[in-house]
């Protein structure tokens, strides 16, 4: 599903190139649950952003579902966002002015899903995440864990093939974090959704089936998790 | 504390340069317009206010009520002044003033004419100078004009006649080629803002009609001023006036007459009555300007409030920190108000520069000769300071309240958003108000321009182009030379046709009189406008006959031509029926027979409907004008030759001429001025409103950057994001249009109702105003929102 070859990323500052990613090459299959780990500043977020096409690599090729997506035009990229990719952020990034239900509905509007279908999908999501009672609350009326659940529900609403999550539990207490991880595992196993997450926690990484260790912009280890 | 606040204020303004610029630009332009309007209104209200007795001075004016209308007259019957002096106890002084004018000649010691000039002059009773305290440079006003054939001159006139005003007294002038006037006094020049621009004051005792007894003959040239005794009230004159009216108006006229006492301050402001300066600025126009000024200030203040409250959000952290440090709400308010006042003060400085630059243009627009100045009167700086305080507090208070009221915890956490940051709804309401004002002005401007175009282009029923209206003298000697003048001008190549007449088909002053039709026992129940002319009138002005023919050349046959409206009012079934019928005027036992019926033409400005008109054949004393129709090829050349011919025929008189077309254009002076003002101010308000809109969309875009980034990764296209940002603004402007339409409709319909000939009010001005406002909004907003939608999502979504 994802193929990276020799991805490099650097920022040029006063003529000095500071590399963030170097020679990153890897392949991720449909249905994998990958955790990216590494110390702060290692380039994890940058890598995830490149995978999510939010940033462009300086060098290298990136194929998503068999298509080269480096410098993809905006229209095609938006098509991918609408149909295949869901994002989950550490800071949740819900839209403050919209209710829980409206937040979940938002991507469906862009996907031009009909209103009946939208209603049923939102209802299904709310039901699945036990948030029916909170459907009309605004994000700032929810706890962090609840907000992140809404964030995930929103990412799932559009029925993506892959979820990209940058430290999804970074702001949460461990109990809530585990709940999120359970959810990811369930989605991965039951619906075959590819999940790529950045995390600092070994425990979280244990939920997945593969760990990429990043050190100073280089993949230092690529481990399969054995249960 | 203030000094510190000021320092912080300046730093903050510098930090937010863009918004400071927008604020100062909008405010300063708005303020400049307000200062201009204030200077103008202040000038208009200053008319005739320089006299010590101004509150006790009234002008006596005349009024008639007819079956189908009313008439307002600035003149009074000539016997009125002496009668009032005799009959009213509460009047300290009564003075008649009679307009006149003619040729003045100054001869040197040898009896040779050294200077010959046509001037306006007034016969004035000495009491006039007790009522009005004109500063006299030489002579005693009470004695100077006591004897007939004495004259007092303004400093300017005395200098013009004699080279040096100090030497004028004792010298003589010849007036109208017959009276010799002795100069007995010199007074200071009358300022421009005066309704009685007297330059030459001749003793009333020498006025030929000063002893006229008729109460039925009223001319706007005969006016009368009164000075109330101290302590009496003008309302107390009503009783004596009733007795006075019954005593003197013994015979019945066709209208019911009355006299009013018009306060001096209204002489310049009541457009229903004329005055000797021929300048009135109606209260309606002043009110219109005042409304525009208030609109401008509101629009500028709204900008300010909107930008300030929007900006408040980005300053919430600063506010939170200050509060945690122990700043009290009052201190915060003081700081914000200091900022507002600082901005307003800077705006005032810019406004002064703009005003100074625009003043000559305004003086020019209003054709005022005086130079308006920023500091010509102490009241103007006072107004400016008042305006700064007003704007500073009105615009600054609300944002200061909002900002100082932030909850410090929320503020520090940056949790204050544009939605809950206060003023969200208010801001929308204000934007709607602002755009409603803009739309009203755009619509008004479009309608005024359309009506002006309509008036310019409407066929008047005659052809006014390439016609010179040359004054001719009408004393008995001059009348004898009419035929000579006519035939010599007609021989000129380039002259197509000439006609001697009292006035052109369309004229601002017309002479109304009553008449009988077809030997009826009593007068027709309406008055007709009476014109006199020779047999070439219809041809010269291109008037069309619908029945009969024009006058014969035979001077002994008394003939008359009437217009369609007159026959309609008389209920005459067809024009042919009227031919040969007799019209009698002013008790004339023989009368004149109708030889033709002329197709209706507009006989005055298009505010008025067409009057019933009688055109008498005559080249007698009522003739004032030689109308000359020319080829359009070489008008200046032909005009020069006509002047030469005229001067050789009338060497004792002074030549003067106008063009018919210019006379007609003069009717619409106030429309021209209002049209220009609306264009300028509508432009200014559009500018202010849109510059404010730009500021606002900038804030909204900044505030919503994160949200836009989220939406982007959820799959929104740039276009969808631009639409999302734009739509709320477009809805507000649409709403503003809906609010503005009924208001604009009421204003416009009221304005148009003054015109007998007016455009039909269609939906187009409204649609156009909507398209303009929506179009410019879309452009302004898209410019900024496109930029916002294009920003990189990663930067916005980085974990804070
Ligand atoms: N726009 C940028 N310009 C320069 N350096 C950057 C920029 N964005 C990120 N970096 C640097 O790249 C490195 C990797 O960042 P990031 O991928 O966020 O690390 P991680 O998520 O692993 O902590 C950091 O050292 C950061 O300072
Ligand atoms: Mg990171």
PDB file of C-alpha atoms and ligand atoms in Angstrom, chain A residues 40-41 44-46 90 166-167 198 200, ligand 2:
ATOM      1  CA  UNK A  40      12.023  13.838  20.498  1.00  0.00           C
ATOM      2  CA  UNK A  41      13.216  15.619  17.397  1.00  0.00           C
ATOM      3  CA  UNK A  44       8.712  11.122  13.533  1.00  0.00           C
ATOM      4  CA  UNK A  45       6.114  13.776  12.914  1.00  0.00           C
ATOM      5  CA  UNK A  46       7.861  14.804   9.730  1.00  0.00           C
ATOM      6  CA  UNK A  90      -2.330  14.687  19.514  1.00  0.00           C
ATOM      7  CA  UNK A 166       0.546  11.527  15.608  1.00  0.00           C
ATOM      8  CA  UNK A 167       0.853  10.789  19.319  1.00  0.00           C
ATOM      9  CA  UNK A 198       3.651   7.877  16.346  1.00  0.00           C
ATOM     10  CA  UNK A 200       6.592   7.286  22.829  1.00  0.00           C
TER      11      UNK A 200
HETATM   12 MG1  LIG C   2       6.340  15.119  16.929  1.00  0.00          MG
END
